Each structure stands twice: as C-alpha cells, then as structure tokens.
C-alpha cells in the first residue's frame, strides 16, 4: 500500500508537531528527569535548517544536563549529536551544537574523551591521503578542518575546565545564592566559556583582568587565515620524498613542498599560498605519538640534512636546507609530539622568523635561529608553567588516558604482524611492559557508572585470537574503586558510603576541578562580570530583583569558611538536595510547567504547539503511525541483565573475597556446573576473577591489599585493523530496541555490550563472559555426537520436564525471539555460528555487526535471503513447531515487532542522521547509499502497512525464516571456507 506525496508530507508535519508538543508542551512532563532525549535529538534534526530552534534546544538540554538521567541520554545519543556537529555545522555560520558539546564536556571529562575519539576517527576519514600514500577519495577539506578545530577547542575546554565553579559553589554553601541560582549561573558560565572558544576570542579564564591565570590561547578563525594573518603555525619549505608509491619501477623523487605544523598535525601543501588559504592540501600526519628520527644519527642519511617523521600508518622523509633548519624542525616536531595543542600557538613560523631577521630593523636583536628557538621555548614553558595545578592535572590526565587506550590497540596491531604461534608467546610480554599512568580507567562506561581506576595489567592471562586480517586480544587488569580522590581530604563530610559510590564524573570532578586559590590571605571573589554570564545564559528566567540580588551577593567578599563541601556539584538531583529543589519549585510558581519558565519558545515551535493543541491532524490511521512513545534508555549496558551469570564478578574489600551475582534463578547449580565445563572451560568468570584477584593480592602483599577502597578484575578486548564505528551504531540500535521491549514489559532478552571506536581502524570492546560461540560449543569434545543443540540442552540442564531445562529453554526462546526481531529490522547478515554465542544459562548472544542494514557478504549473490536465522535445530530446542514454547516464540515475535513499529519514527530518525554524508559501509555505494538503506529499513518496519495486517505479515516472516534453504547453504559455505561448525 503506497501513499501519495501529500499524505507523506502531512504525516511528516504531524510528526514534527507531536515532537514539539511532547518535548516542550503541556503533554510533556515537567520534571528534570523526564527530558526525552530521543525526541530532543529528533527535534534538532527535523529543524536543522532553523538556527533559532537549534540554539533554543541546545540551551534547553544544557539546562537539565545536571540530571544523571538526562546526561545518560546525551551520552547515549552522542553518535548522532557528533555527526550533526561535524557535518551540519561545517556549513553553518554559527557553531551552535559545538558550543553545546563544549558545555557538556566541561561537566564530564569522560564525555570529552568519547567525543574526542569520534572526532579522531572522522578526521582520519577526511584526511587528504590514505596510509598507502594514495590520494584519499573521501578527502573533504571542509570537514577535515572542522574536525581539527573541534579537537583543539575540546582539549582547551578540558584543560581550562569550569572557570568559576568553585566561587559559585562557595556562594551557595554560604547561603548567598539559592540552589536554583547556582545551577543557572553554572550553566551560563559553561556556555559563556564555550562561546569564547568557538568565537575565537581570547579571555582570562577567571573572567577579569590582572589575574595570575594564563590567557587562553585560541586557534585562528578561518577568516584570519584567509587574510594571511595567521601567526599560530610553524612552517617552511622542505624537500619531501614519498617512500610508498612507485612509478615506472622507481620510487618517487624529491619534491619541494610547503610543510606546516598546525593543530598537532603536520600538513603538506603544494605552495606557501596554499598553506595560507588552506587549498590543495596534499597529505597530513597526526603528530600525537609520532616518532621523529635523525637519519644522520641512524645512518640512513643518503642525502644531507635528512630526517624522518613517522607514526603507525605514515612515514614522511624530509630534507632541510641546512643543518640549522633541520635541528629547528626536529625540535618543533618533538615539542608538538609531547605537548598539547593548547600551547604551541605561542611559536612563530620558522620562515616568518627568518623573514623578520632579514627585514626587521631590530634583526640584530633577534640572534641566531637557535637563540630565537630558545626564546620561544621559554615562552612556551611559561604558558605551561602558568597553568594552575588543576589545569595541568586535567591536561596530563586527558593526554595519558588517550595514550593509554591507544597503546592497548597498538599492542593488537603489533601482534597482527607476527606468526600465530608467536603471538601467544609475545603478548604477555607486551602487556607486562605496558605503562599504566596513576590515573587511568577503561572508558567502556558512562559518566554515571562507578569509577574504577586501572592499577596494573595482569599479563599472564592475556588471550590472543587469530584471524586472517586481525588479532583481537583480551586483556585483564586489576582495578580499584571506592578510593578517595586526591582532593577528598579537603572534604571531610564525604561519607564512606559516598566514597564507594562515586561515579566517573563525580570522581573526576573531585580530582580535577578548579580549586579557588587565594593570594596574600585574601578570600577569592566572584568577578563583577557576572552580568556577562547572565547575558550568556539568556533565557534562564530570573526576576529583575533576583538578578540584582545575585549580582550584589557575587560582589561581596567571601568570609573564611571551613564548612565541608556539600557533595558533588556534577549532578543537581542528588538525594541531599531534593528538599532544596522542592522549596525552590514552590517559591517559583510550582503550578506552572517547568518548560514554560525556560525562555520564550521560538515562534516556529510555538506555532506547532498551537497546531497540536487545536487538533490539526488528519485521519486516525496516520495519528496512530505518528504517535511517538518516549523510550527510556536502560541504564548500564553490561550490568542490567539481572539473571545473566556473565555479569558476575569478583570483588575484594580489604582481604575478603566476595563472589558477585549468585542468583541461580530456576537453573540449579549442577546444571550450571555442567554448562560451564563446555562454555567457559570449567570455571565461571566469578570463580576465575576471584582466583586472579587472590593471586594479585598475594603478590602485592598485605600493605597493598589494605589500602582504602575495593579491588576488582576487569577486562576488555582490543582490536586493530578494524573499523568499529558501524558496530557502535548497530549496538546503539540494539540497545534502543532493548529499551523499547523493556518499556513495553515484554520478556524479550538482548545482551548489550559496550563498543568504543578510538580511531578509523581501532577500538576496544567489552568482553562477554561465561559464553562461547556456537562454533566453539559444537567443536567441544563433550558436545553430543547426535541430537545437536537439543541433545546439548538435555545433557546439560536435565530432562525436558525438569525445572532447569524449562528455564534454559525459556531463556533460549526469549533471546532468539528478540534477536530475530532486531536481525530482521536492522538487516543483520553474516550470521554463521562463529558470530552467534550461547551463555551458561541458554541465552543466545549475537556479535560482529560488520554486515548490517541489509548488507550481504556477497551482495546480490548471497545465500542469506531469509528474514532472520531460524534453523530446524533452533525449533527443535523449543520442542518443535507444534510445541507450546514455539507458539510462545511466535507470540513474542509479533508483540515485539508491533512495539518496534510503534517507535518507527524515532528509529528511522536515528538511522537517517547517521546516514547523512556517512562513510559507513552499510550507507555507502550504489547498493546502500543515496537513501537506499533507509528506504529498505522503512519497508522492514512496515510503516505503510495497515495495523490490522501487521500480525499476519509478522507471522509470515516467521514461516519464511523457519528452515530456510538459504540459511543452511550459507552455513555450509562458511564451513567449507572458514571451518565453522554447522
């Protein structure tokens, strides 16, 4: 059934009206915790052509970001937000969403790191040259420059933190401002700081003049560059030779190119004019972590004054005009490798210095190039030295965390080039040599998850997997949580219970937040430019008398105060502050919806709210389709499966070992023991991690064991030579549908695990414990020779009439129904037995989503034409096609499909955003690009199918998938080519 263009347009307009009404109107609830981030993201996307609407929504969300739930939603939808920031704002006049991201980054360093890694991968997408030396067909100078600018501003934002947070908090603690005023002023302060960064202005980070804090360096705007007035880079002509590309059986010869160090990148232009105007960028190399080698010292200098700059992917062979120029270049490259992009802007280009020496009347005062360089180094050291301890600590942490995670993926890359037998021998040594800074963590978490500091690696348990193209490596670490942050000694009111429950954002805040520093015994004051903060916070409702009162309080000197901190300032809705919240609401017209107090809603949104209230809709069928349900995203991707043994962990408090989740449910211990013999090598994760932990405790001795806090063994899988960004997106969609099913109270089981892409070709993943692939299970020596999975279930969990068997069979059915729905909707392919896992309780777990949204391994020539994988073996485990269990499977499939269809508009929006100018394989090429993948997704969601026919169509999918010949043939193909068991 097809719709006319007019019907589709009316439906789309009704959808936008409903979005506005649900987020801002009377139909939306008024509490902080109820901001529907899914609809907010959709609203920003739908009104992306209207800067006033986008600005309003960014400020609206920033106001409520102090709520844990809202912040979790922001982080969950970060892939879509980052995609819009990069690709939409590159062509906008104003960096609206970038400022929003910088505001949020000031609240959580974890968010800043996640955003950083997204930007890093996108930067590599649009760089001018491929690692092979060939021109990059995806090179886009606009997006490339945009990513560099975003990375630079993000890092500055991290280092300089929240400028006035301590002063404002003190005012609140002394009762000089209310909690409502504190939140308004903090939020406005963060926005004002973000505005400074994105506008290119330079301000003292304390808000006044004459402060001892350093001036904030800001990268030049494009307008400054186009005027030729950029003095923030280091540049000159060098001879360049590309060692990778060959022509006529001879390597390329030396060419003269204009090299520029800018924003921690070494950029190569064809001419100086190109460098000024950012045209004809030939190639570029990230300098963070690069190696700079003097070829004269290494004995590789076939030519004079030659040096090499290389990283894991690139190698630039360069020649200077003379020895002096080579020394200067190598020194600058080394500094850039070691220094943040915050601080190199104090240096002048080498060529500009030489020009000054030749033309300036004061040339004789400049001295030699080495002397000039020495002066520059002193300036740079002063900038770094002028950082406060907190700023320097944040800079060091941000750099160390990125380098630590990068080293994890580098280890997997180094192992990839070794022989398979040698990999297992070398891997423990590489992990043993891994440098672990004092304050790093595994970033597979949310800002609101418990902080776990990585203490050391456990190298002897490192596990290496061998594939044709990569070498995934499982790494284990000893972590500690419940510690006092270094600054906690100044916060005596922090209870032991609070310490052990500090989340990532709270811990980092207490560790790295700016501390007010008094001079000459004087108490710090909040500067008198709070009027500028209020201007930046335009839209926050405060009466004129309140505003005047707040400013007067801010100008008063703070009296000496020994009162303890009243808790974390990261989250606004802590239990301790609920009563204060309630008093503020009563005193500020509590009968009025909170959203209506946020500023005047843009006319375009207000008109749509009026249309919705006046009932300007079409027929009831369309209203049903555009009905938008809020999807509360389940918190915690790895610790929300209460009946899943794989989440059990070993925790040590002092010297007592406590096993984690021991709820056996309806499966008895004997059955689980039999299952773990075949699934997890005879030892559950709880038992194994407890043993590993005890071994580490014995090695460290009682002194280490009795330190404050608790210890835990944690793990991750490191991967290289693999673009994980598409898998991140697919896992996000699986998590979305898991939340949809949970909201509808459907017993559909999905295992969500965390995936982090740290670059275009590397990343880390959460390890699924107490589970093995069906391929591995079937190859186990104790796997039944006859009877397949059904015989395994009976052998492991008992006779079909036992309680344990029925529980395991139910787990299998509920997980199979859930994965059947998402496999069909998301077009997941390549479903062989190496990509499907089973845990000790009988749940199926799907992994590896390299082929999604309808992509096939062989494209048109594929066996996988079934809607989803439903083999005769699966049906047999459920008792056959006439069994009660299989009938329940079909009911769950239909119910889950209907719920997914009710949320079709939100799911389509998430896909549409990520599809926009995307490099994902599932959205690229003539097969899947140009909206093809989205159109097919719409068809699978059956958005144009009448409600009365949905159940029939869903059952038709089940019947089509059951025993599909193509599924069997694909399994046979995988067995013949890769050895996967059937």
CSV table of C-alpha atoms in Angstrom, one decimal, residues 26-220:
chain,number,residue,atom,x,y,z
A,26,UNK,CA,1.7,20.6,28.1
A,27,UNK,CA,1.7,17.0,27.0
A,28,UNK,CA,5.3,16.7,28.3
A,29,UNK,CA,6.0,16.2,32.0
A,30,UNK,CA,7.8,18.9,33.9
A,31,UNK,CA,10.5,17.2,36.0
A,32,UNK,CA,14.2,17.4,35.3
A,33,UNK,CA,14.5,13.6,34.9
A,34,UNK,CA,11.8,13.4,32.2
A,35,UNK,CA,13.6,15.3,29.4
A,36,UNK,CA,13.1,12.9,26.4
A,37,UNK,CA,16.5,13.0,24.8
A,38,UNK,CA,15.4,10.7,21.9
A,39,UNK,CA,12.7,13.3,20.9
A,40,UNK,CA,15.1,16.2,21.5
A,41,UNK,CA,17.6,14.7,19.1
A,42,UNK,CA,14.9,14.1,16.5
A,43,UNK,CA,13.6,17.7,17.0
A,44,UNK,CA,17.1,19.2,16.4
A,45,UNK,CA,17.4,17.0,13.2
A,46,UNK,CA,13.9,17.9,11.9
A,47,UNK,CA,14.5,21.7,12.4
A,48,UNK,CA,18.2,21.7,11.4
A,49,UNK,CA,17.5,24.4,8.9
A,50,UNK,CA,16.4,26.8,11.6
A,51,UNK,CA,19.3,28.1,13.8
A,52,UNK,CA,16.9,29.7,16.3
A,53,UNK,CA,15.3,26.4,17.0
A,54,UNK,CA,18.6,24.5,17.3
A,55,UNK,CA,20.0,27.2,19.6
A,56,UNK,CA,16.9,27.0,21.8
A,57,UNK,CA,17.0,23.2,22.0
A,58,UNK,CA,20.8,23.2,22.8
A,59,UNK,CA,20.2,25.6,25.7
A,60,UNK,CA,17.1,23.7,26.8
A,61,UNK,CA,19.0,20.4,27.1
A,62,UNK,CA,22.1,22.1,28.7
A,63,UNK,CA,19.8,23.4,31.4
A,64,UNK,CA,18.8,19.9,32.5
A,65,UNK,CA,22.2,18.2,31.9
A,66,UNK,CA,22.8,18.2,35.7
A,67,UNK,CA,20.3,15.3,35.9
A,68,UNK,CA,22.0,11.9,35.7
A,69,UNK,CA,19.2,10.5,33.5
A,70,UNK,CA,19.3,13.4,31.1
A,71,UNK,CA,23.1,13.2,30.9
A,72,UNK,CA,22.9,9.4,30.2
A,73,UNK,CA,20.6,10.2,27.4
A,74,UNK,CA,23.0,12.8,26.0
A,75,UNK,CA,25.9,10.3,26.1
A,76,UNK,CA,23.7,7.6,24.5
A,77,UNK,CA,22.8,9.8,21.5
A,78,UNK,CA,26.4,11.2,21.3
A,79,UNK,CA,27.0,9.4,17.9
A,80,UNK,CA,24.1,11.3,16.3
A,81,UNK,CA,24.9,14.6,18.0
A,82,UNK,CA,28.6,14.4,17.0
A,83,UNK,CA,27.6,13.5,13.4
A,84,UNK,CA,25.4,16.6,13.2
A,85,UNK,CA,28.1,18.8,14.8
A,86,UNK,CA,30.7,17.7,12.2
A,87,UNK,CA,28.6,17.6,9.1
A,88,UNK,CA,25.9,20.2,9.6
A,89,UNK,CA,27.9,22.9,11.4
A,90,UNK,CA,30.7,22.9,8.9
A,91,UNK,CA,28.4,24.8,6.6
A,92,UNK,CA,26.7,26.9,9.3
A,93,UNK,CA,27.6,30.4,10.2
A,94,UNK,CA,27.4,29.7,14.0
A,95,UNK,CA,28.8,26.8,15.9
A,96,UNK,CA,25.6,26.1,17.9
A,97,UNK,CA,25.9,22.4,18.7
A,98,UNK,CA,29.7,22.7,19.1
A,99,UNK,CA,29.1,25.1,22.0
A,100,UNK,CA,26.6,22.7,23.4
A,101,UNK,CA,29.1,19.8,23.3
A,102,UNK,CA,31.8,22.0,24.9
A,103,UNK,CA,29.3,22.9,27.7
A,104,UNK,CA,28.7,19.2,28.4
A,105,UNK,CA,32.4,18.5,28.1
A,106,UNK,CA,33.0,20.9,31.0
A,107,UNK,CA,30.7,18.8,33.1
A,108,UNK,CA,32.3,15.4,32.3
A,109,UNK,CA,35.8,14.6,31.2
A,110,UNK,CA,34.5,11.2,30.2
A,111,UNK,CA,32.1,12.8,27.7
A,112,UNK,CA,35.0,14.8,26.4
A,113,UNK,CA,37.1,11.7,25.8
A,114,UNK,CA,34.2,9.9,24.0
A,115,UNK,CA,33.7,13.0,21.8
A,116,UNK,CA,37.5,13.1,21.1
A,117,UNK,CA,37.6,9.6,19.8
A,118,UNK,CA,34.6,10.1,17.5
A,119,UNK,CA,36.4,13.2,16.1
A,120,UNK,CA,39.6,11.3,15.7
A,121,UNK,CA,38.0,8.7,13.5
A,122,UNK,CA,36.2,11.2,11.4
A,123,UNK,CA,39.4,13.2,11.0
A,124,UNK,CA,41.0,10.1,9.5
A,125,UNK,CA,38.1,9.7,7.2
A,126,UNK,CA,38.6,13.1,5.6
A,127,UNK,CA,42.4,13.4,5.6
A,128,UNK,CA,43.9,14.0,2.2
A,129,UNK,CA,46.0,10.9,1.9
A,130,UNK,CA,45.5,7.2,2.6
A,131,UNK,CA,48.1,5.2,4.6
A,132,UNK,CA,49.1,3.6,1.4
A,133,UNK,CA,50.2,7.0,0.0
A,134,UNK,CA,47.3,7.2,-2.5
A,135,UNK,CA,45.0,10.2,-2.5
A,136,UNK,CA,42.0,9.7,-0.3
A,137,UNK,CA,38.8,9.7,-2.4
A,138,UNK,CA,36.9,10.8,0.7
A,139,UNK,CA,39.1,13.8,1.4
A,140,UNK,CA,37.0,16.8,2.3
A,141,UNK,CA,38.9,20.0,3.3
A,142,UNK,CA,35.9,21.5,5.0
A,143,UNK,CA,35.2,18.5,7.3
A,144,UNK,CA,38.9,17.9,7.8
A,145,UNK,CA,39.5,21.5,9.0
A,146,UNK,CA,36.3,21.2,11.1
A,147,UNK,CA,37.5,18.1,12.9
A,148,UNK,CA,40.9,19.7,13.7
A,149,UNK,CA,39.2,22.8,15.1
A,150,UNK,CA,36.8,20.7,17.2
A,151,UNK,CA,39.6,18.6,18.6
A,152,UNK,CA,41.6,21.7,19.5
A,153,UNK,CA,38.7,23.5,21.2
A,154,UNK,CA,37.6,20.4,23.0
A,155,UNK,CA,41.1,20.0,24.5
A,156,UNK,CA,41.2,23.6,25.6
A,157,UNK,CA,37.8,23.3,27.1
A,158,UNK,CA,39.0,20.2,29.1
A,159,UNK,CA,42.2,21.9,30.4
A,160,UNK,CA,40.6,25.2,31.4
A,161,UNK,CA,37.6,23.5,33.0
A,162,UNK,CA,34.7,25.3,34.5
A,163,UNK,CA,36.3,28.7,35.4
A,164,UNK,CA,34.0,29.9,38.2
A,165,UNK,CA,32.7,26.7,39.6
A,166,UNK,CA,34.5,27.0,42.9
A,167,UNK,CA,33.5,30.6,43.5
A,168,UNK,CA,29.9,29.9,42.7
A,169,UNK,CA,29.8,26.8,44.9
A,170,UNK,CA,31.2,28.8,47.8
A,171,UNK,CA,28.4,31.4,47.4
A,172,UNK,CA,25.9,28.6,47.6
A,173,UNK,CA,27.5,26.9,50.6
A,174,UNK,CA,27.4,30.2,52.5
A,175,UNK,CA,23.7,30.8,51.7
A,176,UNK,CA,24.3,33.8,49.5
A,177,UNK,CA,22.6,32.3,46.5
A,178,UNK,CA,20.0,29.6,46.2
A,179,UNK,CA,20.5,26.3,44.5
A,180,UNK,CA,18.3,27.4,41.6
A,181,UNK,CA,20.6,30.4,41.1
A,182,UNK,CA,23.7,28.2,41.4
A,183,UNK,CA,22.5,25.9,38.7
A,184,UNK,CA,21.5,28.8,36.4
A,185,UNK,CA,24.9,30.6,36.9
A,186,UNK,CA,27.0,27.5,36.5
A,187,UNK,CA,25.2,26.6,33.3
A,188,UNK,CA,25.5,30.1,32.0
A,189,UNK,CA,29.2,30.2,32.9
A,190,UNK,CA,29.9,27.0,31.0
A,191,UNK,CA,28.0,28.4,27.9
A,192,UNK,CA,30.0,31.6,28.2
A,193,UNK,CA,33.2,29.7,28.3
A,194,UNK,CA,32.2,27.6,25.2
A,195,UNK,CA,31.2,30.8,23.4
A,196,UNK,CA,34.7,32.2,24.0
A,197,UNK,CA,36.3,29.1,22.4
A,198,UNK,CA,34.1,28.9,19.4
A,199,UNK,CA,34.1,32.7,18.7
A,200,UNK,CA,37.9,32.8,18.7
A,201,UNK,CA,38.1,35.5,21.4
A,202,UNK,CA,40.9,35.5,24.0
A,203,UNK,CA,39.9,36.0,27.6
A,204,UNK,CA,41.3,35.4,31.0
A,205,UNK,CA,39.7,32.3,32.3
A,206,UNK,CA,38.8,33.8,35.6
A,207,UNK,CA,36.7,36.4,33.9
A,208,UNK,CA,38.7,39.5,34.8
A,209,UNK,CA,42.0,41.2,34.1
A,210,UNK,CA,45.1,41.1,36.0
A,211,UNK,CA,44.6,37.6,37.2
A,212,UNK,CA,47.5,35.3,37.7
A,213,UNK,CA,45.9,32.7,35.4
A,214,UNK,CA,47.1,32.4,31.9
A,215,UNK,CA,45.4,33.8,28.9
A,216,UNK,CA,43.5,31.2,26.9
A,217,UNK,CA,45.1,30.5,23.6
A,218,UNK,CA,42.6,30.2,20.8
A,219,UNK,CA,43.2,28.9,17.3
A,220,UNK,CA,42.8,31.5,14.5
